[in-house]
Short mmCIF file of C-alpha atoms and ligand atoms in Angstrom, two decimals:
data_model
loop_
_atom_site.label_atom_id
_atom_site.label_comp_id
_atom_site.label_asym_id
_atom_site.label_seq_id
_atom_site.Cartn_x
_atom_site.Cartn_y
_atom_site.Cartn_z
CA UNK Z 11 -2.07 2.15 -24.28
CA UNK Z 12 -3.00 5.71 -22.86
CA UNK Z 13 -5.52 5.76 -20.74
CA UNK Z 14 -7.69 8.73 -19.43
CA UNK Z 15 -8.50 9.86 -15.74
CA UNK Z 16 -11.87 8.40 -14.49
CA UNK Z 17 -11.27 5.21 -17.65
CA UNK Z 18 -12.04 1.61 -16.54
CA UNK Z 19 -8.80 -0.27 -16.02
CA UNK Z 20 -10.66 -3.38 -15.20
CA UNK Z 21 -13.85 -4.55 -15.96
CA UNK Z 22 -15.61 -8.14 -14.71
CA UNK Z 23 -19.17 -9.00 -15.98
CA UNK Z 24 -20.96 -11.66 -14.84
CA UNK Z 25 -17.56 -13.98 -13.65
CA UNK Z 26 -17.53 -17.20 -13.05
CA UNK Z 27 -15.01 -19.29 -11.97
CA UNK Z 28 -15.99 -23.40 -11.42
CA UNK Z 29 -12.59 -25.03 -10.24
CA UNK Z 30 -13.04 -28.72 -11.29
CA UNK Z 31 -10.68 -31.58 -9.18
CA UNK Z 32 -9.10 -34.31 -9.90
CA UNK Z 33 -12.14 -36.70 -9.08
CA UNK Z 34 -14.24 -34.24 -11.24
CA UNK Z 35 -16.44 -32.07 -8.66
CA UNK Z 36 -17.17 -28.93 -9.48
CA UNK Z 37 -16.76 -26.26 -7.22
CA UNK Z 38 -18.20 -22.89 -7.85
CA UNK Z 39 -15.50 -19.94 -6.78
CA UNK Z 40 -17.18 -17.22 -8.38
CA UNK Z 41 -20.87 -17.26 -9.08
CA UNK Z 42 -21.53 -14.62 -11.17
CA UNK Z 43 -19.31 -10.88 -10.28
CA UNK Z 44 -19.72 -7.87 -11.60
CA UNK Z 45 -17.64 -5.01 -10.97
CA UNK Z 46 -15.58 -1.57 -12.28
CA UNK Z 47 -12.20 -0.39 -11.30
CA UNK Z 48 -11.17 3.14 -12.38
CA UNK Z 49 -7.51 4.33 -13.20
CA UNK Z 50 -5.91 5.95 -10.05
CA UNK Z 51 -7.84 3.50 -7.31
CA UNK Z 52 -6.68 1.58 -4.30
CA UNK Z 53 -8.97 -1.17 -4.01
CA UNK Z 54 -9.19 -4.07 -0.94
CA UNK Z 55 -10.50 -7.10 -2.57
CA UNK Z 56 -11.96 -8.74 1.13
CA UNK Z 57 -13.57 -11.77 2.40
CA UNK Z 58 -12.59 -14.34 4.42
CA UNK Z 59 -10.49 -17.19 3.43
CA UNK Z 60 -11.29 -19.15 0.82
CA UNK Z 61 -14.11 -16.91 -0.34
CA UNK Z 62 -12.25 -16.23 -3.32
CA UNK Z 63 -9.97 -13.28 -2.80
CA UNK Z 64 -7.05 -14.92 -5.03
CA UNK Z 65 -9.22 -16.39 -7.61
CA UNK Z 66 -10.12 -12.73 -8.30
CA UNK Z 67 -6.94 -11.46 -8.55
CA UNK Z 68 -5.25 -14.09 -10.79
CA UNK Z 69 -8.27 -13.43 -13.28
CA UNK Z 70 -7.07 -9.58 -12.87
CA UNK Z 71 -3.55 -10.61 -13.63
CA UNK Z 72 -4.75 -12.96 -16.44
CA UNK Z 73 -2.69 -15.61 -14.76
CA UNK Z 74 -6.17 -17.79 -15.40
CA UNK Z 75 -9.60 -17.24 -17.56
CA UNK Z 76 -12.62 -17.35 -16.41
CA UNK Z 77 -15.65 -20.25 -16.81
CA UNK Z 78 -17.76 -17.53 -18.18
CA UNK Z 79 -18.28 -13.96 -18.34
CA UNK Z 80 -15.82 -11.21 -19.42
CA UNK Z 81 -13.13 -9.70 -18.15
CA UNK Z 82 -11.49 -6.08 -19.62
CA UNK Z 83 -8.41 -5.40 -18.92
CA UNK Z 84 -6.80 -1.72 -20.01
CA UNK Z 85 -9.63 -1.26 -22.45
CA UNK Z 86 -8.82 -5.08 -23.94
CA UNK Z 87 -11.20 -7.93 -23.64
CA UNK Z 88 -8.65 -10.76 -22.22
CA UNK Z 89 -10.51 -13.34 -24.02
CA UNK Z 90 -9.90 -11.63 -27.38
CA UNK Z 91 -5.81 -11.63 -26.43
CA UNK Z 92 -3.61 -14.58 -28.17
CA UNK Z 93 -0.44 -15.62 -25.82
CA UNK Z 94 2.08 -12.79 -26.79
CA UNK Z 95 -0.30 -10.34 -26.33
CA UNK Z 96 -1.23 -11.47 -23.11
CA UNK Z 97 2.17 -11.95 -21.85
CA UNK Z 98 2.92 -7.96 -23.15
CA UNK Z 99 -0.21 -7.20 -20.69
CA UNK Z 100 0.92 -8.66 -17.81
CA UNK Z 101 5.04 -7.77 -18.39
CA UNK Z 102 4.77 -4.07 -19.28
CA UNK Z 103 0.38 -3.03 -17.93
CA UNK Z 104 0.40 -5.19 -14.25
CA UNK Z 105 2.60 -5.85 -11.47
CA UNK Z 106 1.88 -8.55 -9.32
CA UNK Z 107 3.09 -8.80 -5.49
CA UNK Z 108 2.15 -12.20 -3.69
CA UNK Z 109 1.97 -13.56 -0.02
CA UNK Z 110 4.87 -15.43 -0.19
CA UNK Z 111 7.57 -13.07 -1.77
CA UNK Z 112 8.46 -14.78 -4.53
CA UNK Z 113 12.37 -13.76 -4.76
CA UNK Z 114 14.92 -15.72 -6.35
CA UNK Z 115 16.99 -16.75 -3.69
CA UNK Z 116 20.65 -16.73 -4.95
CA UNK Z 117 20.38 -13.41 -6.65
CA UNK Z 118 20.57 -9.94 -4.60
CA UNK Z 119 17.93 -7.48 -4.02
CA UNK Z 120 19.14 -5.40 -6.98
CA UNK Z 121 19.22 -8.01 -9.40
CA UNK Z 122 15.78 -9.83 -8.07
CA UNK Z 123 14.23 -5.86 -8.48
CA UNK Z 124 15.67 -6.09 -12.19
CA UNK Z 125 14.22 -9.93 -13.28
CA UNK Z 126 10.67 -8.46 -14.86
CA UNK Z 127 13.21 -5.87 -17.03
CA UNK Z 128 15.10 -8.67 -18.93
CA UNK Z 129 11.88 -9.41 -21.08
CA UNK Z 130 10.46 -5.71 -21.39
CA UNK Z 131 12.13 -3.88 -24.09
CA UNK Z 132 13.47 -0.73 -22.04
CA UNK Z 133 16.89 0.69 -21.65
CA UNK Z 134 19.24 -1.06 -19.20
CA UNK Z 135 20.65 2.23 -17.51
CA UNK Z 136 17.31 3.83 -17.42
CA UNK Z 137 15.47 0.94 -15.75
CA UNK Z 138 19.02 0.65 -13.73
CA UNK Z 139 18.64 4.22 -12.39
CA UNK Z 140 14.47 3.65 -11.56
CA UNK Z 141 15.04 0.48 -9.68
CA UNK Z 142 17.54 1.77 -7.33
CA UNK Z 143 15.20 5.18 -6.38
CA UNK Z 144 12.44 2.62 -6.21
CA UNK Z 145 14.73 0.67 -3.60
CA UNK Z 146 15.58 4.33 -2.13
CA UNK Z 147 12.10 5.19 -1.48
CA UNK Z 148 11.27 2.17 0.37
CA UNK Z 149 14.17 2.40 2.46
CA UNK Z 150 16.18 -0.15 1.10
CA UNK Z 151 18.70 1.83 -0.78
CA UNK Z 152 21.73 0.78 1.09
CA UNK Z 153 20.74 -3.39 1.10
CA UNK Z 154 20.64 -3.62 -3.05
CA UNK Z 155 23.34 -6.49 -3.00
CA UNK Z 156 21.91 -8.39 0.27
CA UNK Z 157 20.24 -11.75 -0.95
CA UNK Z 158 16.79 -12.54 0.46
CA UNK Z 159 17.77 -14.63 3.43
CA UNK Z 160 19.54 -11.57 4.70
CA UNK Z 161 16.40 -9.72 4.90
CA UNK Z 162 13.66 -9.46 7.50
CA UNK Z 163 10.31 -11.11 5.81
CA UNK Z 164 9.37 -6.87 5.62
CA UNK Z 165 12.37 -5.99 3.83
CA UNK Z 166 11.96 -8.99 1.15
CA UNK Z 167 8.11 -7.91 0.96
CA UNK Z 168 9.48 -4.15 0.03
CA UNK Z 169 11.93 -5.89 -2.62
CA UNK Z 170 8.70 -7.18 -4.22
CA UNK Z 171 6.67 -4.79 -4.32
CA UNK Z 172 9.88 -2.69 -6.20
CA UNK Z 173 9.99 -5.31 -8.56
CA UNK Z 174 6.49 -5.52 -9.30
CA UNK Z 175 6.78 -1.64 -9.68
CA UNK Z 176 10.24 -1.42 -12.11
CA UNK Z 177 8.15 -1.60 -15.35
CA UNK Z 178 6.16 0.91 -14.42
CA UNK Z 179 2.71 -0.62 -14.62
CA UNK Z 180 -0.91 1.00 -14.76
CA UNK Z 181 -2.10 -1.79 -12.43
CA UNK Z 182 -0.54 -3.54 -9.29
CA UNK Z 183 -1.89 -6.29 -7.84
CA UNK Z 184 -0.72 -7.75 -4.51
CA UNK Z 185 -2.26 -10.92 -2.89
CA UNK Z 186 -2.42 -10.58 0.53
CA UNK Z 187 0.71 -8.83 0.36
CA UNK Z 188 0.80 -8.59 4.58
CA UNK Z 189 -0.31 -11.62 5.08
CA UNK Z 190 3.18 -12.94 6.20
CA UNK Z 191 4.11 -9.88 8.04
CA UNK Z 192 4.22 -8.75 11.52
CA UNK Z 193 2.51 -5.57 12.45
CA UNK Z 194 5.37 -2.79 11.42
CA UNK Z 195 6.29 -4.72 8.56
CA UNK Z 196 2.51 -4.61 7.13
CA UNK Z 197 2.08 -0.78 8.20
CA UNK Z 198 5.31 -0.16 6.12
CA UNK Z 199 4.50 -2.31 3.03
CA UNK Z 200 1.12 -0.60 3.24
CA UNK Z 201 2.08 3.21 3.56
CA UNK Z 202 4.20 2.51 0.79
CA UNK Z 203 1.23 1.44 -1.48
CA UNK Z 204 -0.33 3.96 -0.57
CA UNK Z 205 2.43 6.38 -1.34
CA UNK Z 206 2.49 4.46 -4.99
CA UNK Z 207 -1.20 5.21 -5.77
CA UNK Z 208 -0.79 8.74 -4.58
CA UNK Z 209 1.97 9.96 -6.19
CA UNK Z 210 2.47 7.87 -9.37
CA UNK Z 211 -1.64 7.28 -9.74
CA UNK Z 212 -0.97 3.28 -10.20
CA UNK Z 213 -4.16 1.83 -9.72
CA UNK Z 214 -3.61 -0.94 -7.14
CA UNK Z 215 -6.22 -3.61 -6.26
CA UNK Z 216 -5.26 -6.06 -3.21
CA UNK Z 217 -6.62 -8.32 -1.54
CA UNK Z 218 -6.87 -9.72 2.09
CA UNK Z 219 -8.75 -11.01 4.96
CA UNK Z 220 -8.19 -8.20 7.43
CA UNK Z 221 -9.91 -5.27 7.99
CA UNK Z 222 -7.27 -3.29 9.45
CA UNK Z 223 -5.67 -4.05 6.22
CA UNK Z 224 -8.13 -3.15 3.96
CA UNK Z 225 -8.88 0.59 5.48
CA UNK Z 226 -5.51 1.75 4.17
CA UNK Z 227 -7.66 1.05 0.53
CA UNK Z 228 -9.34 3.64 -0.83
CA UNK Z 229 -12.55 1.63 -1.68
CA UNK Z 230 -13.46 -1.84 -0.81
CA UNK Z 231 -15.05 -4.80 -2.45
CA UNK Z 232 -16.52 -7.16 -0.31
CA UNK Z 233 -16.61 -11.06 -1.63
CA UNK Z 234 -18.37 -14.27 0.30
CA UNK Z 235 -18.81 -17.79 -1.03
CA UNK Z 236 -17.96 -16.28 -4.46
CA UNK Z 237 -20.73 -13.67 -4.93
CA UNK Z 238 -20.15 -9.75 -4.19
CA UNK Z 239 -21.44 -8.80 -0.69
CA UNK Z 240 -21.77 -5.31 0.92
CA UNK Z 241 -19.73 -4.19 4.58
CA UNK Z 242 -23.48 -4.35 6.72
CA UNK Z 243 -23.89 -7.79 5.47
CA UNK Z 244 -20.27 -9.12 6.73
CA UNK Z 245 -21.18 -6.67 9.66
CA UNK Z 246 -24.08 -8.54 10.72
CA UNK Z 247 -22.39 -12.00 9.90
CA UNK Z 248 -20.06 -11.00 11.98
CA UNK Z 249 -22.53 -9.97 14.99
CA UNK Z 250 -24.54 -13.21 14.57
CA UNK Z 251 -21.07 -15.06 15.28
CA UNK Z 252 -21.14 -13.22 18.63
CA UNK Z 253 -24.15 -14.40 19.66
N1 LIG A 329 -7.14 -24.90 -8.49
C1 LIG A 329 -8.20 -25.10 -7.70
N2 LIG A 329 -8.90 -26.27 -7.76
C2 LIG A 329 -9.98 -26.48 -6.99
N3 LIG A 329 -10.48 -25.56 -6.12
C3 LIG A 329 -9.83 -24.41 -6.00
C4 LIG A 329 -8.65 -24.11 -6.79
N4 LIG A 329 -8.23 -22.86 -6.45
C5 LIG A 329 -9.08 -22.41 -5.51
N5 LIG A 329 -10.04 -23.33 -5.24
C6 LIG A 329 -11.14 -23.16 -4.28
O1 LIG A 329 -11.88 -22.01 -4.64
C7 LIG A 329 -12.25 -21.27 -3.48
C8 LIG A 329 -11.72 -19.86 -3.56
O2 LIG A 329 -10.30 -19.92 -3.49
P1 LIG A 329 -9.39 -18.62 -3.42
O3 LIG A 329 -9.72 -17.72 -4.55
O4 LIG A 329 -7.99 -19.10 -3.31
O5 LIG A 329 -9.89 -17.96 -2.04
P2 LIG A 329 -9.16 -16.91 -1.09
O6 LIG A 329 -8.01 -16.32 -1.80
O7 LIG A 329 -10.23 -15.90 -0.76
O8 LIG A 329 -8.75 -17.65 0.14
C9 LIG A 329 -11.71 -22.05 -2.29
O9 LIG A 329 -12.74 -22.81 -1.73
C10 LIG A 329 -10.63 -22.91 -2.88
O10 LIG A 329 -10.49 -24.12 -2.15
MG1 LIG A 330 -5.99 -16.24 -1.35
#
C-alpha cells in the first residue's frame, strides 16, 4: 500500500494488554495506550524493565492482539486482517530485529540475510543484489559466507538488522536491539538505524531501557507500569530514587 508523507503508519487506541498465567491471574501490561506514529519516524519505545516495552512492540508487529482497543497498522485495522493477510503485513510492511539475534546458526550471513525472501514473492537476483549492498553498507560486505558463531555479538546484530531490512519494509521494529551489545557494537547498530530512517525514510520504532539509547531516536515514548508517561515524570522518579 502507498502511503503519503506525514500518514499514520501505526495507530494504538485505548490498548490493553491483560497477560493471564497458568494459575489464572490476570496481570494488566497495558492499561489503556494511546498513541500515533507517522511515516519517516525513529521512535524509542522506553521504560524500565518489565514496564512493557516488548508487549508494545509485538502488538506493532502483530506477533499478538490486544485485550481491547485497536490497533492500525499501514492504514489497516489488524483486527479486521484474517491469517494470510496478516502474515503479508508482517513479511513484505515490517521488519523485526530482536535482543537476541535470532540467526539460524548453520547457515551463513548471506543466506540468514536472504531467509525472510523465500516467502515474499520478489526476484531472486534482485533481492540477491540488495542484500549484499545492505551487508556492504553495514560493513559486512566481505563476511557474507561466515556463520554466526564466527561473528562478534555486533556483527551478528548488523546481520539482523539486514535481514529485517531485505524486503524492504515501511516499518522496522527492533526490541532492544543493543541490549546484548557492548558499547561500540550498540553505537554502530545504532548509527546504522539511523542512517536507515534517514536515507530510505523507514519508519523505525525501538524499544529499550536506556537513555543513552533512546537519544539516537528521533522522538520518544515514555511507558511505566503499562500506562504512557512523560520524560519529567521518569525525571522526578528518578530524583526521588536519589534521595
Ligand atoms: N506471556 C506473558 N504472560 C504473563 N505475563 C507476561 C507475559 N509477557 C509479559 N508479561 C508481563 O507483562 C509485563 C510487561 O512485559 P514486557 O512487555 O515484556 O516488558 P518489557 O519489555 O518492558 O520488559 C511484565 O510484568 C511481564 O512479566
Ligand atoms: Mg522487553
Amino acid at each position: 500500500m502507498a502511503l503519503k508523507s506525514g500518514e499514520t503508519v501505526i495507530r494504538f487506541e485505548n490498548v490493553k494488554k491483560i497477560y493471564t498465567n497458568k494459575s489464572g491471574l490476570a496481570y494488566v501490561a497495558l492499561n489503556g495506550v494511546s498513541f500515533e506514529i507517522k511515516r519517516g519516524e525513529f521512535v524509542a519505545v522506553m521504560g524500565p524493565s518489565g514496564s512493557g516495552k516488548t508487549t508494545i512492540l509485538d502488538l506493532m508487529g502483530t506477533l499478538d492482539t490486544p485485550t481491547s482497543g485497536t490497533i492500525t497498522i499501514v492504514g489497516k485495522k489488524a483486527s479486521e486482517m484474517n491469517g494470510s493477510e496478516l502474515a503479508d503485513l508482517r513479511n513484505e510492511e515490517i521488519g523485526f530485529v530482536f535482543q537476541s539475534y535470532n540467526l539460524v546458526s548453520y547457515l551463513s550471513a548471506i543466506q540468514n540475510v536472504m531467509l525472510p525472501t523465500m516467502v515474499s514473492r520478489k526476484r531472486d537476483s534482485e533481492v540477491m543484489k540488495n542484500a549484499v549492498k545492505l551487508m556492504t553498507e553495514v560493513g559486512l560486505g566481505e563476511k557474507l559466507e561466515k556463520k554466526p558463531n564466527e561473528l562478534s555479538g555486533g556483527e551478528q546484530q548488523r546481520v539482523a538488522v539486514v535481514r529485517a531490512l531485505v524486503n524492504n519494509p515501511k516499518v522496522l521494529l527492533a526490541d532492544e536491539p543493543t541490549g546484548n551489545l557492548d558499547t561500540k557494537s550498540a553505537i554502530a547498530v545504532l548509527q546504522i538505524l539511523t542512517r536507515i530512517n534517514r536515507d530510505f525514510g523507514t519508519t523505525i520504532v525501538l524499544s529499550t531501557h536506556d537513555p543513552e539509547v533512546g537519544i539516537f531516536a528521533k522522538r520518544r515514548i515514555f511507558i511505566r507500569d503499562g500506562l504512557l508517561t512523560n520524560e519529567n515524570m521518569m525525571a522526578k522518579l528518578s530524583d526521588t530514587k536519589k534521595l
